[in-house]
Short mmCIF file of C-alpha atoms and ligand atoms in Angstrom, two decimals:
data_model
loop_
_atom_site.label_atom_id
_atom_site.label_comp_id
_atom_site.label_asym_id
_atom_site.label_seq_id
_atom_site.Cartn_x
_atom_site.Cartn_y
_atom_site.Cartn_z
CA UNK I 60 -111.38 -72.00 186.91
CA UNK I 61 -114.52 -72.61 186.09
CA UNK I 62 -113.14 -74.77 182.75
CA UNK I 63 -114.74 -77.78 184.32
CA UNK I 64 -118.49 -76.01 184.79
CA UNK I 65 -118.33 -74.16 181.65
CA UNK I 66 -118.01 -77.60 179.42
CA UNK I 67 -121.38 -79.64 180.41
CA UNK I 68 -123.38 -75.89 179.76
CA UNK I 69 -121.56 -75.47 175.58
CA UNK I 70 -121.88 -79.35 174.73
CA UNK I 71 -125.42 -79.02 175.35
CA UNK I 72 -125.56 -76.30 173.08
CA UNK I 73 -124.16 -77.57 170.60
CA UNK I 74 -126.57 -80.24 170.36
CA UNK I 75 -129.22 -78.14 170.09
CA UNK I 76 -127.54 -76.15 167.43
CA UNK I 77 -127.76 -79.49 165.67
CA UNK I 78 -131.04 -80.29 166.05
CA UNK I 79 -131.41 -77.21 164.59
CA UNK I 80 -129.76 -77.50 161.22
CA UNK I 81 -131.78 -80.70 160.75
CA UNK I 82 -135.28 -78.75 161.52
CA UNK I 83 -134.03 -75.54 159.58
CA UNK I 84 -133.13 -76.80 156.16
CA UNK I 85 -137.15 -78.15 156.11
CA UNK I 86 -138.07 -74.45 157.11
CA UNK I 87 -135.73 -73.07 154.70
CA UNK I 88 -137.30 -75.43 151.85
CA UNK I 89 -141.01 -74.22 153.06
CA UNK I 90 -140.82 -71.16 152.48
CA UNK I 91 -142.62 -69.26 150.30
CA UNK I 92 -144.07 -65.54 149.66
CA UNK I 93 -146.92 -64.04 148.59
CA UNK I 94 -146.12 -60.45 148.25
CA UNK I 95 -147.99 -57.81 149.33
CA UNK I 96 -148.36 -54.17 148.83
CA UNK I 97 -148.47 -53.57 151.82
CA UNK I 98 -145.96 -55.33 153.35
CA UNK I 99 -143.54 -55.68 150.56
CA UNK I 100 -142.70 -59.12 149.57
CA UNK I 101 -142.93 -60.26 152.69
CA UNK I 102 -144.66 -62.81 155.11
CA UNK I 103 -143.15 -65.73 154.27
CA UNK I 104 -145.45 -67.49 156.85
CA UNK I 105 -147.90 -70.12 156.65
CA UNK I 106 -150.31 -68.03 159.00
CA UNK I 107 -149.93 -64.54 157.33
CA UNK I 108 -152.44 -64.38 155.52
CA UNK I 109 -154.90 -64.78 158.22
CA UNK I 110 -152.31 -62.35 160.64
CA UNK I 111 -151.75 -59.44 158.46
CA UNK I 112 -154.87 -57.69 158.30
CA UNK I 113 -155.07 -57.63 161.91
CA UNK I 114 -151.62 -56.48 161.86
CA UNK I 115 -152.75 -53.21 159.75
CA UNK I 116 -155.83 -52.60 161.98
CA UNK I 117 -153.92 -52.25 164.69
CA UNK I 118 -151.64 -49.97 162.35
CA UNK I 119 -154.29 -47.62 161.52
CA UNK I 120 -154.96 -47.17 164.87
CA UNK I 121 -151.66 -45.91 165.16
CA UNK I 122 -151.86 -43.38 162.61
CA UNK I 123 -151.99 -40.29 164.07
CA UNK I 124 -150.79 -37.08 161.67
CA UNK I 125 -153.60 -37.48 158.80
CA UNK I 126 -157.14 -38.60 157.36
CA UNK I 127 -155.09 -39.12 154.68
CA UNK I 128 -152.91 -41.76 155.28
CA UNK I 129 -155.87 -43.33 157.28
CA UNK I 130 -157.82 -43.32 154.53
CA UNK I 131 -154.89 -44.97 152.45
CA UNK I 132 -154.81 -47.94 154.66
CA UNK I 133 -157.99 -47.74 154.90
CA UNK I 134 -158.75 -48.56 151.25
CA UNK I 135 -154.48 -50.50 150.94
CA UNK I 136 -156.17 -52.86 153.53
CA UNK I 137 -159.27 -53.69 150.82
CA UNK I 138 -156.57 -54.08 148.34
CA UNK I 139 -154.51 -56.52 150.38
CA UNK I 140 -158.03 -58.56 151.28
CA UNK I 141 -158.24 -58.94 146.93
CA UNK I 142 -155.23 -59.56 146.48
CA UNK I 143 -154.99 -62.42 149.22
CA UNK I 144 -158.60 -63.87 148.28
CA UNK I 145 -157.12 -64.17 144.28
CA UNK I 146 -153.97 -65.57 145.38
CA UNK I 147 -156.05 -68.04 147.04
CA UNK I 148 -158.82 -68.80 144.33
CA UNK I 149 -156.49 -68.25 141.45
CA UNK I 150 -153.99 -71.10 142.49
CA UNK I 151 -152.92 -72.21 138.94
CA UNK I 152 -151.89 -68.70 137.93
CA UNK I 153 -155.40 -67.55 135.48
CA UNK I 154 -155.25 -63.61 136.52
CA UNK I 155 -152.70 -61.60 135.86
CA UNK I 156 -152.06 -60.96 139.44
CA UNK I 157 -151.53 -64.85 139.92
CA UNK I 158 -149.21 -64.58 136.99
CA UNK I 159 -146.55 -62.03 138.55
CA UNK I 160 -146.89 -63.56 141.64
CA UNK I 161 -143.50 -65.40 142.33
CA UNK I 162 -142.34 -67.67 145.06
CA UNK I 163 -139.31 -66.57 147.23
CA UNK I 164 -136.91 -69.27 149.38
CA UNK I 165 -133.94 -69.32 150.38
CA UNK I 166 -132.53 -71.76 148.64
CA UNK I 167 -133.32 -70.70 145.58
CA UNK I 168 -132.48 -67.04 146.26
CA UNK I 169 -128.52 -68.23 147.68
CA UNK I 170 -128.48 -69.92 144.68
CA UNK I 171 -128.84 -67.57 142.26
CA UNK I 172 -126.61 -64.97 144.08
CA UNK I 173 -124.20 -67.85 144.78
CA UNK I 174 -122.89 -66.92 148.30
CA UNK I 175 -123.17 -69.10 151.06
CA UNK I 176 -125.73 -68.74 154.74
CA UNK I 177 -123.85 -67.88 157.02
CA UNK I 178 -123.53 -70.75 159.24
CA UNK I 179 -126.30 -71.80 162.56
CA UNK I 180 -122.93 -73.28 164.81
CA UNK I 181 -121.84 -68.87 163.95
CA UNK I 182 -124.75 -67.56 165.94
CA UNK I 183 -124.79 -67.05 169.18
CA UNK I 184 -128.78 -68.23 171.21
CA UNK I 185 -130.04 -65.31 171.16
CA UNK I 186 -129.51 -64.69 167.85
CA UNK I 187 -130.39 -68.38 166.66
CA UNK I 188 -133.37 -70.25 165.88
CA UNK I 189 -135.73 -69.61 169.75
CA UNK I 190 -136.66 -72.94 171.98
CA UNK I 191 -139.70 -72.35 173.01
CA UNK I 192 -142.81 -69.80 171.22
CA UNK I 193 -143.23 -66.30 172.24
CA UNK I 194 -145.86 -66.50 175.14
CA UNK I 195 -146.22 -62.54 175.12
CA UNK I 196 -149.46 -60.86 174.23
CA UNK I 197 -150.60 -57.94 173.64
CA UNK I 198 -151.57 -55.77 176.64
CA UNK I 199 -148.90 -57.90 179.26
CA UNK I 200 -146.96 -55.52 181.60
CA UNK I 201 -143.25 -55.72 182.32
CA UNK I 202 -140.35 -54.81 183.78
CA UNK I 203 -137.74 -53.86 181.37
CA UNK I 204 -133.93 -51.71 180.53
CA UNK I 205 -134.25 -48.66 178.38
CA UNK I 206 -131.94 -49.11 176.12
CA UNK I 207 -131.32 -45.36 175.97
CA UNK I 208 -130.72 -45.07 179.67
CA UNK I 209 -129.51 -48.74 180.39
CA UNK I 210 -129.18 -48.38 184.00
CA UNK I 211 -133.14 -47.67 184.44
CA UNK I 212 -136.01 -50.08 184.76
CA UNK I 213 -139.38 -49.06 183.52
CA UNK I 214 -143.17 -50.24 183.51
CA UNK I 215 -143.56 -51.08 180.27
CA UNK I 216 -145.70 -52.69 178.56
CA UNK I 217 -146.60 -55.14 174.65
CA UNK I 218 -148.02 -53.66 172.96
CA UNK I 219 -147.76 -55.25 169.43
CA UNK I 220 -145.81 -58.91 168.69
CA UNK I 221 -144.68 -60.18 165.86
CA UNK I 222 -143.23 -63.49 165.75
CA UNK I 223 -140.80 -64.15 168.41
CA UNK I 224 -140.43 -60.24 168.64
CA UNK I 225 -142.44 -57.70 170.82
CA UNK I 226 -143.37 -53.97 170.24
CA UNK I 227 -143.03 -52.61 174.14
CA UNK I 228 -143.97 -49.00 175.50
CA UNK I 229 -143.39 -46.90 178.66
CA UNK I 230 -145.69 -46.69 180.69
CA UNK I 231 -147.13 -42.80 180.76
CA UNK I 232 -144.75 -41.51 177.32
CA UNK I 233 -145.12 -41.47 173.43
CA UNK I 234 -145.67 -43.96 171.14
CA UNK I 235 -143.15 -42.62 169.34
CA UNK I 236 -140.25 -44.38 172.19
CA UNK I 237 -141.32 -47.72 172.09
CA UNK I 238 -138.25 -50.52 171.13
CA UNK I 239 -138.66 -54.00 170.14
CA UNK I 240 -136.84 -56.98 170.68
CA UNK I 241 -136.92 -60.48 171.12
CA UNK I 242 -138.89 -62.50 173.94
CA UNK I 243 -136.13 -63.56 175.54
CA UNK I 244 -134.33 -60.14 175.81
CA UNK I 245 -132.40 -60.29 178.56
CA UNK I 246 -133.37 -56.37 178.63
CA UNK I 247 -137.04 -57.83 180.56
CA UNK I 248 -138.23 -58.79 183.70
CA UNK I 249 -141.59 -60.00 185.16
CA UNK I 250 -143.16 -57.02 187.38
CA UNK I 251 -142.52 -58.12 190.81
CA UNK I 252 -138.27 -58.10 190.03
CA UNK I 253 -137.16 -55.22 190.41
CA UNK I 254 -137.89 -54.62 194.10
CA UNK I 255 -136.80 -58.80 194.10
CA UNK I 256 -133.65 -57.94 193.17
CA UNK I 257 -133.16 -54.43 194.78
CA UNK I 258 -132.94 -52.61 191.98
CA UNK I 259 -135.03 -48.68 191.54
CA UNK I 260 -137.99 -49.21 189.03
CA UNK I 261 -139.12 -45.84 187.43
CA UNK I 262 -142.47 -45.19 187.93
CA UNK I 263 -145.05 -44.40 184.99
CA UNK I 264 -144.54 -41.08 184.01
CA UNK I 265 -147.31 -38.41 186.49
CA UNK I 266 -146.08 -40.73 189.58
CA UNK I 267 -143.72 -39.23 192.33
CA UNK I 268 -141.39 -42.10 193.52
CA UNK I 269 -142.75 -43.85 196.31
CA UNK I 270 -146.09 -43.46 195.28
CA UNK I 271 -146.26 -46.21 192.89
CA UNK I 272 -147.51 -49.76 193.43
CA UNK I 273 -147.73 -52.61 190.87
CA UNK I 274 -151.09 -54.80 192.98
CA UNK I 275 -152.75 -50.77 192.95
CA UNK I 276 -151.30 -49.85 189.15
CA UNK I 277 -152.46 -52.92 187.67
CA UNK I 278 -156.22 -53.10 189.17
CA UNK I 279 -156.52 -49.32 187.66
CA UNK I 280 -154.90 -50.42 184.26
CA UNK I 281 -157.34 -53.12 184.08
CA UNK I 282 -154.62 -54.70 182.53
CA UNK I 283 -152.05 -58.22 183.46
CA UNK I 284 -148.74 -58.83 184.38
CA UNK I 285 -147.15 -61.17 181.77
CA UNK I 286 -146.19 -64.51 183.76
CA UNK I 287 -142.34 -64.57 185.30
CA UNK I 288 -141.81 -68.20 183.19
CA UNK I 289 -142.47 -66.10 179.76
CA UNK I 290 -139.17 -64.59 180.79
CA UNK I 291 -136.20 -66.40 179.08
CA UNK I 292 -133.93 -64.61 182.11
CA UNK I 293 -136.07 -66.63 184.28
CA UNK I 294 -134.81 -69.57 183.30
CA UNK I 295 -131.29 -68.37 183.06
CA UNK I 296 -128.63 -70.06 185.13
CA UNK I 297 -126.18 -67.89 186.99
CA UNK I 298 -122.66 -68.87 186.23
CA UNK I 299 -119.91 -66.91 188.94
CA UNK I 300 -118.28 -64.19 186.96
CA UNK I 301 -115.63 -63.36 189.49
CA UNK I 302 -116.43 -59.82 188.68
CA UNK I 303 -118.87 -56.91 191.45
CA UNK I 304 -120.51 -54.72 191.64
CA UNK I 305 -118.56 -51.33 192.68
CA UNK I 306 -115.05 -53.29 190.87
CA UNK I 307 -112.78 -51.06 188.85
CA UNK I 308 -111.65 -51.67 185.31
CA UNK I 309 -111.06 -50.02 181.87
CA UNK I 310 -113.71 -50.10 179.35
CA UNK I 311 -114.37 -48.71 175.56
CA UNK I 312 -117.42 -45.56 175.28
CA UNK I 313 -118.98 -47.55 173.56
CA UNK I 314 -120.27 -43.95 172.07
CA UNK I 315 -116.78 -42.83 171.71
CA UNK I 316 -115.10 -45.74 170.49
CA UNK I 317 -111.50 -44.73 170.74
CA UNK I 318 -111.63 -43.76 173.94
CA UNK I 319 -110.79 -45.81 176.32
CA UNK I 320 -111.33 -44.97 179.84
CA UNK I 321 -111.76 -45.49 183.57
CA UNK I 322 -115.06 -47.49 184.53
CA UNK I 323 -116.84 -49.15 187.15
CA UNK I 324 -118.75 -52.67 187.18
CA UNK I 325 -121.90 -50.55 188.80
CA UNK I 326 -124.38 -53.65 188.26
CA UNK I 327 -124.61 -57.28 188.18
CA UNK I 328 -127.85 -59.25 186.63
CA UNK I 329 -127.96 -62.82 185.73
CA UNK I 330 -124.35 -63.15 183.60
CA UNK I 331 -124.36 -59.31 182.43
CA UNK I 332 -122.59 -56.39 184.03
CA UNK I 333 -123.48 -52.89 183.68
CA UNK I 334 -120.33 -51.09 182.88
CA UNK I 335 -120.56 -46.79 184.02
CA UNK I 336 -117.83 -44.52 183.10
CA UNK I 337 -116.43 -42.35 186.69
CA UNK I 338 -118.45 -39.41 186.76
CA UNK I 339 -119.76 -39.04 183.70
CA UNK I 340 -123.63 -39.32 183.71
CA UNK I 341 -125.55 -42.58 182.52
CA UNK I 342 -126.43 -42.18 179.17
CA UNK I 343 -122.93 -43.56 178.66
CA UNK I 344 -123.49 -46.90 180.41
CA UNK I 345 -123.42 -50.47 178.92
CA UNK I 346 -124.82 -53.91 179.26
CA UNK I 347 -122.16 -56.38 178.64
CA UNK I 348 -120.70 -59.89 179.76
CA UNK I 349 -117.94 -61.11 180.67
CA UNK I 350 -116.27 -61.53 177.46
CA UNK I 351 -117.12 -58.13 176.21
CA UNK I 352 -114.28 -56.84 173.55
CA UNK I 353 -114.73 -53.84 175.18
CA UNK I 354 -113.95 -54.13 178.63
CA UNK I 355 -110.25 -54.22 179.96
CA UNK I 356 -108.41 -54.71 183.05
CA UNK I 357 -106.48 -51.89 185.28
CA UNK I 358 -103.33 -51.28 183.81
CA UNK I 359 -104.23 -52.38 180.30
CA UNK I 360 -104.03 -48.76 178.99
CA UNK I 361 -100.21 -48.20 180.51
CA UNK I 362 -99.00 -51.97 179.25
CA UNK I 363 -100.14 -51.95 175.76
CA UNK I 364 -98.81 -47.74 175.94
CA UNK I 365 -102.41 -46.95 174.80
CA UNK I 366 -103.89 -42.94 177.15
CA UNK I 367 -106.22 -44.16 179.29
CA UNK I 368 -108.80 -41.06 179.45
CA UNK I 369 -109.77 -40.66 183.70
CA UNK I 370 -112.55 -39.19 184.86
CA UNK I 371 -113.54 -35.56 183.87
CA UNK I 372 -111.69 -33.80 187.16
CA UNK I 373 -108.80 -34.75 186.09
CA UNK I 374 -108.15 -32.06 183.64
CA UNK I 375 -104.91 -33.58 182.98
CA UNK I 376 -104.74 -37.53 182.21
CA UNK I 377 -101.43 -37.42 183.06
CA UNK I 378 -101.69 -36.41 186.75
CA UNK I 379 -104.42 -39.82 187.18
CA UNK I 380 -102.88 -42.45 189.05
CA UNK I 381 -104.59 -45.28 189.19
CA UNK I 382 -102.99 -46.63 192.34
CA UNK I 383 -103.70 -43.03 193.85
CA UNK I 384 -107.52 -43.21 192.27
CA UNK I 385 -108.38 -46.68 194.96
CA UNK I 386 -106.81 -45.71 197.21
CA UNK I 387 -109.53 -42.38 197.19
CA UNK I 388 -112.11 -43.01 196.10
CA UNK I 389 -111.47 -47.03 198.63
CA UNK I 390 -112.32 -49.87 195.81
CA UNK I 391 -110.80 -52.42 194.06
CA UNK I 392 -110.59 -53.20 190.32
CA UNK I 393 -111.90 -56.01 188.93
CA UNK I 394 -109.26 -59.35 188.63
CA UNK I 395 -107.76 -60.08 185.84
CA UNK I 396 -109.26 -63.62 185.20
CA UNK I 397 -112.12 -62.40 185.51
CA UNK I 398 -112.03 -61.13 181.69
CA UNK I 399 -113.15 -63.87 179.78
CA UNK I 400 -111.43 -64.17 176.03
CA UNK I 401 -114.41 -64.33 173.15
CA UNK I 402 -113.38 -67.08 170.28
CA UNK I 403 -113.36 -65.36 166.87
CA UNK I 404 -117.43 -63.96 165.22
CA UNK I 405 -116.68 -66.64 162.50
CA UNK I 406 -119.15 -64.14 159.69
CA UNK I 407 -117.20 -64.16 156.53
CA UNK I 408 -118.20 -61.92 153.96
CA UNK I 409 -120.95 -62.80 150.86
CA UNK I 410 -122.42 -64.91 153.79
CA UNK I 411 -126.13 -64.12 154.09
CA UNK I 412 -128.58 -64.58 157.02
CA UNK I 413 -131.21 -62.07 158.30
CA UNK I 414 -131.26 -59.19 160.00
CA UNK I 415 -133.22 -56.44 162.05
CA UNK I 416 -133.27 -52.78 160.00
CA UNK I 417 -131.76 -50.05 162.31
CA UNK I 418 -133.38 -47.54 160.90
CA UNK I 419 -136.69 -49.07 160.24
CA UNK I 420 -136.85 -51.86 163.76
CA UNK I 421 -139.92 -53.38 163.09
CA UNK I 422 -138.21 -54.97 159.42
CA UNK I 423 -136.14 -57.09 159.36
CA UNK I 424 -134.46 -57.61 155.56
CA UNK I 425 -132.10 -60.00 153.71
CA UNK I 426 -128.48 -59.13 154.35
CA UNK I 427 -124.91 -59.91 153.34
CA UNK I 428 -122.48 -59.85 155.20
CA UNK I 429 -119.45 -57.39 153.27
CA UNK I 430 -117.29 -56.37 155.66
CA UNK I 431 -115.71 -58.54 159.00
CA UNK I 432 -113.39 -56.92 161.92
CA UNK I 433 -112.79 -58.81 164.84
CA UNK I 434 -116.02 -58.00 166.77
CA UNK I 435 -118.00 -56.34 164.12
CA UNK I 436 -119.21 -57.10 160.70
CA UNK I 437 -120.22 -55.27 157.99
CA UNK I 438 -124.44 -54.94 157.13
CA UNK I 439 -125.68 -54.49 153.46
CA UNK I 440 -129.47 -54.95 152.41
CA UNK I 441 -129.73 -57.04 149.84
CA UNK I 442 -131.15 -55.05 146.15
CA UNK I 443 -130.62 -51.67 148.22
CA UNK I 444 -127.28 -48.94 147.58
CA UNK I 445 -124.63 -49.58 149.58
CA UNK I 446 -125.49 -45.93 151.08
CA UNK I 447 -127.38 -48.03 153.77
CA UNK I 448 -124.48 -50.79 154.65
CA UNK I 449 -123.42 -50.58 158.53
CA UNK I 450 -122.01 -51.87 161.06
CA UNK I 451 -123.46 -54.24 163.82
CA UNK I 452 -121.34 -56.30 166.42
CA UNK I 453 -121.18 -59.91 166.01
CA UNK I 454 -123.53 -60.68 168.43
CA UNK I 455 -125.93 -58.36 168.15
CA UNK I 456 -129.15 -59.76 168.99
CA UNK I 457 -130.76 -58.82 165.89
CA UNK I 458 -128.58 -60.40 163.99
CA UNK I 459 -130.28 -64.22 162.94
CA UNK I 460 -129.64 -66.83 161.04
CA UNK I 461 -131.38 -67.61 157.40
CA UNK I 462 -134.72 -68.83 157.65
CA UNK I 463 -135.11 -67.25 160.95
CA UNK I 464 -138.27 -65.48 159.81
CA UNK I 465 -140.14 -67.90 158.06
CA UNK I 466 -139.43 -70.55 161.48
CA UNK I 467 -140.42 -68.27 164.30
CA UNK I 468 -143.51 -66.45 161.93
CA UNK I 469 -142.06 -62.21 161.06
CA UNK I 470 -142.32 -61.41 157.56
CA UNK I 471 -139.28 -60.55 155.58
CA UNK I 472 -138.29 -57.97 154.14
CA UNK I 473 -137.07 -59.15 150.52
CA UNK I 474 -134.92 -57.59 148.88
CA UNK I 475 -136.67 -54.65 146.01
CA UNK I 476 -136.78 -55.61 143.21
CA UNK I 477 -137.11 -59.78 143.50
CA UNK I 478 -140.93 -60.95 144.17
CA UNK I 479 -142.23 -57.03 143.20
CA UNK I 480 -145.45 -56.37 142.44
CA UNK I 481 -146.50 -52.38 141.31
CA UNK I 482 -146.24 -50.07 143.82
CA UNK I 483 -149.73 -48.76 144.57
CA UNK I 484 -150.73 -45.46 144.10
CA UNK I 485 -150.03 -42.76 146.78
CA UNK I 486 -148.75 -45.62 149.01
CA UNK I 487 -145.58 -46.20 147.71
CA UNK I 488 -142.25 -43.96 149.53
CA UNK I 489 -139.89 -41.97 146.51
CA UNK I 490 -137.14 -43.04 147.77
CA UNK I 491 -135.70 -46.26 145.79
CA UNK I 492 -136.29 -49.80 146.97
CA UNK I 493 -138.72 -48.41 150.34
CA UNK I 494 -142.47 -49.02 150.48
CA UNK I 495 -142.92 -47.07 152.64
CA UNK I 496 -143.55 -48.76 156.20
CA UNK I 497 -142.41 -47.08 159.37
CA UNK I 498 -141.62 -43.28 159.67
CA UNK I 499 -138.41 -41.75 160.88
CA UNK I 500 -140.51 -40.36 164.34
CA UNK I 501 -141.27 -44.15 165.66
CA UNK I 502 -142.99 -46.90 165.48
CA UNK I 503 -146.38 -44.30 166.94
CA UNK I 504 -146.17 -44.37 162.71
CA UNK I 505 -147.09 -47.25 160.35
CA UNK I 506 -146.54 -45.34 156.85
CA UNK I 507 -144.69 -42.59 155.80
CA UNK I 508 -145.54 -41.30 152.12
CA UNK I 509 -142.50 -38.72 152.00
CA UNK I 510 -138.94 -38.68 151.93
CA UNK I 511 -139.40 -36.71 155.13
CA UNK I 512 -140.79 -39.57 157.02
CA UNK I 513 -138.73 -41.88 155.58
CA UNK I 514 -136.19 -43.78 157.62
CA UNK I 515 -133.71 -43.92 154.42
CA UNK I 516 -133.87 -40.51 152.57
CA UNK I 517 -130.17 -38.44 152.40
CA UNK I 518 -131.67 -36.06 155.50
CA UNK I 519 -132.21 -38.56 157.55
CA UNK I 520 -130.15 -40.87 156.49
CA UNK I 521 -127.36 -40.24 159.30
CA UNK I 522 -129.19 -38.78 162.25
CA UNK I 523 -128.98 -40.75 165.09
CA UNK I 524 -132.23 -40.15 166.90
CA UNK I 525 -135.22 -37.93 165.57
CA UNK I 526 -136.59 -37.51 169.02
CA UNK I 527 -136.43 -36.07 172.23
CA UNK I 528 -134.62 -37.73 175.28
CA UNK I 529 -137.64 -39.32 176.86
CA UNK I 530 -136.83 -38.39 180.42
CA UNK I 531 -134.97 -34.72 180.38
CA UNK I 532 -136.22 -33.45 176.67
CA UNK I 533 -133.56 -32.53 175.52
CA UNK I 534 -133.02 -32.14 172.22
CA UNK I 535 -130.44 -34.76 169.64
CA UNK I 536 -127.41 -33.11 169.52
CA UNK I 537 -126.89 -33.51 165.10
CA UNK I 538 -123.41 -35.58 164.78
CA UNK I 539 -121.05 -37.52 167.01
CA UNK I 540 -118.91 -35.19 167.18
CA UNK I 541 -121.17 -33.28 169.24
CA UNK I 542 -121.96 -35.57 171.34
CA UNK I 543 -118.34 -36.27 172.17
CA UNK I 544 -118.23 -32.59 173.00
CA UNK I 545 -121.31 -33.02 175.12
CA UNK I 546 -119.52 -35.65 177.23
CA UNK I 547 -116.51 -33.68 177.41
CA UNK I 548 -118.96 -30.71 178.67
CA UNK I 549 -121.63 -32.14 180.30
CA UNK I 550 -121.28 -31.71 184.03
CA UNK I 551 -122.30 -35.14 185.74
CA UNK I 552 -126.31 -35.00 187.18
CA UNK I 553 -124.98 -37.92 188.80
CA UNK I 554 -122.69 -38.03 191.56
CA UNK I 555 -121.38 -41.54 191.87
CA UNK I 556 -122.27 -43.52 193.71
CA UNK I 557 -125.88 -42.58 194.12
CA UNK I 558 -127.86 -43.63 197.34
CA UNK I 559 -129.98 -45.27 195.36
CA UNK I 560 -127.66 -46.47 192.84
CA UNK I 561 -127.14 -50.28 192.35
CA UNK I 562 -123.07 -49.92 193.93
CA UNK I 563 -124.52 -49.01 197.05
CA UNK I 564 -125.78 -52.74 197.27
CA UNK I 565 -123.94 -55.15 198.35
CA UNK I 566 -123.14 -58.52 196.20
ZN1 ZN N 880 -139.39 -44.35 152.25
#
């Protein structure tokens, strides 16, 4: 029905992609690397030499667990500065360190590996080369979704800027809950957005509901709000979707993907839908668009003889019928025409790309696709054991085309062994390939020195989370099996719809 409206948008996007393909080839050739001990063979950016010491200082401030680590970092910084100086002065390779210095670039790497780069056209706009620069600065405040609690909007501060990415901090909470997003993330909004759109803003810890006001808070913190024009959501045209808040559908539980469940569109922001599972707690909610493969119209399960998981009050799934449920709840179904078909992602095994390492989200690594599914790809980190491979949605904002780091000014972690230099004693973690960057306890710690703190050690590898829930303080459960059990046992703490839930608003 909206075909005529969609067409011009697609054409425009194509032109941008073509223009970008030309730009990329030049950025790929220009990419060279001066490896450093601190970031591994990272940082192929023209300004990297100037930025790195500053970044290390920032990290040092974040270190809290031991004085030893601080001393080590200080040594580290000196070494890096020295290394960089030598790199500059011995341009023609007179010293040993200059001989060790190798240049790395995607073009020769792809030739060596005899594998292709994933074509730029396969990447969505939010994965591809940004159209504008990252304007965010450390200290700016904003509102945004907590991805662990996707229905909640929180008060956030930018605490680190790295290329086109920003690290955000929940005001009033420990640093370990900080998280990274791209500067064009639709999960973030300017100060005042919640009030304007009728969403509830969760105030910083320590503030009671109704006590919080942005103008007073900014004054108290002597902080500034991030200007509206920095936000992608501010510039995104909204296409009518045919979905309305409160409509019912059948949706995959992303935490238990074998379950298709009775669900509600509980919020709509820009072109995205918040999916909530009827009478389950909000931690299972997720955001998606109308073409998401995880949502289906009411009746999909019956038509395809798949079992539908009803809300928890239906002890026997056979007792559930959509007809009586809709009547009882006085709700409507989302119209079948609102669901869009997503075209195949087009990624193939052996294609290379750059991807955020979920175990250490401050890092972007050189990756190869090793397997594909209809909506997902399996990533392999080049030079690492296949133990670390994992599946990721093909439209994840953490996937980027080759050359993205170089172009956006983000360090790129090269495969271990490539363009490598000998590790600095005391710096390197015992796990093969790991440079000791990051920490299993979150971005509060810049470095780790032992397998216990290492995101890649055997003990930590398959743990979902190491932190208690930010809001409830509940400890994470050890595996997805118990998670499933928790879902089946947990009484619903949020009656649905709750008085402040977006469902009570009209659209
Ligand atoms: Zn490690």
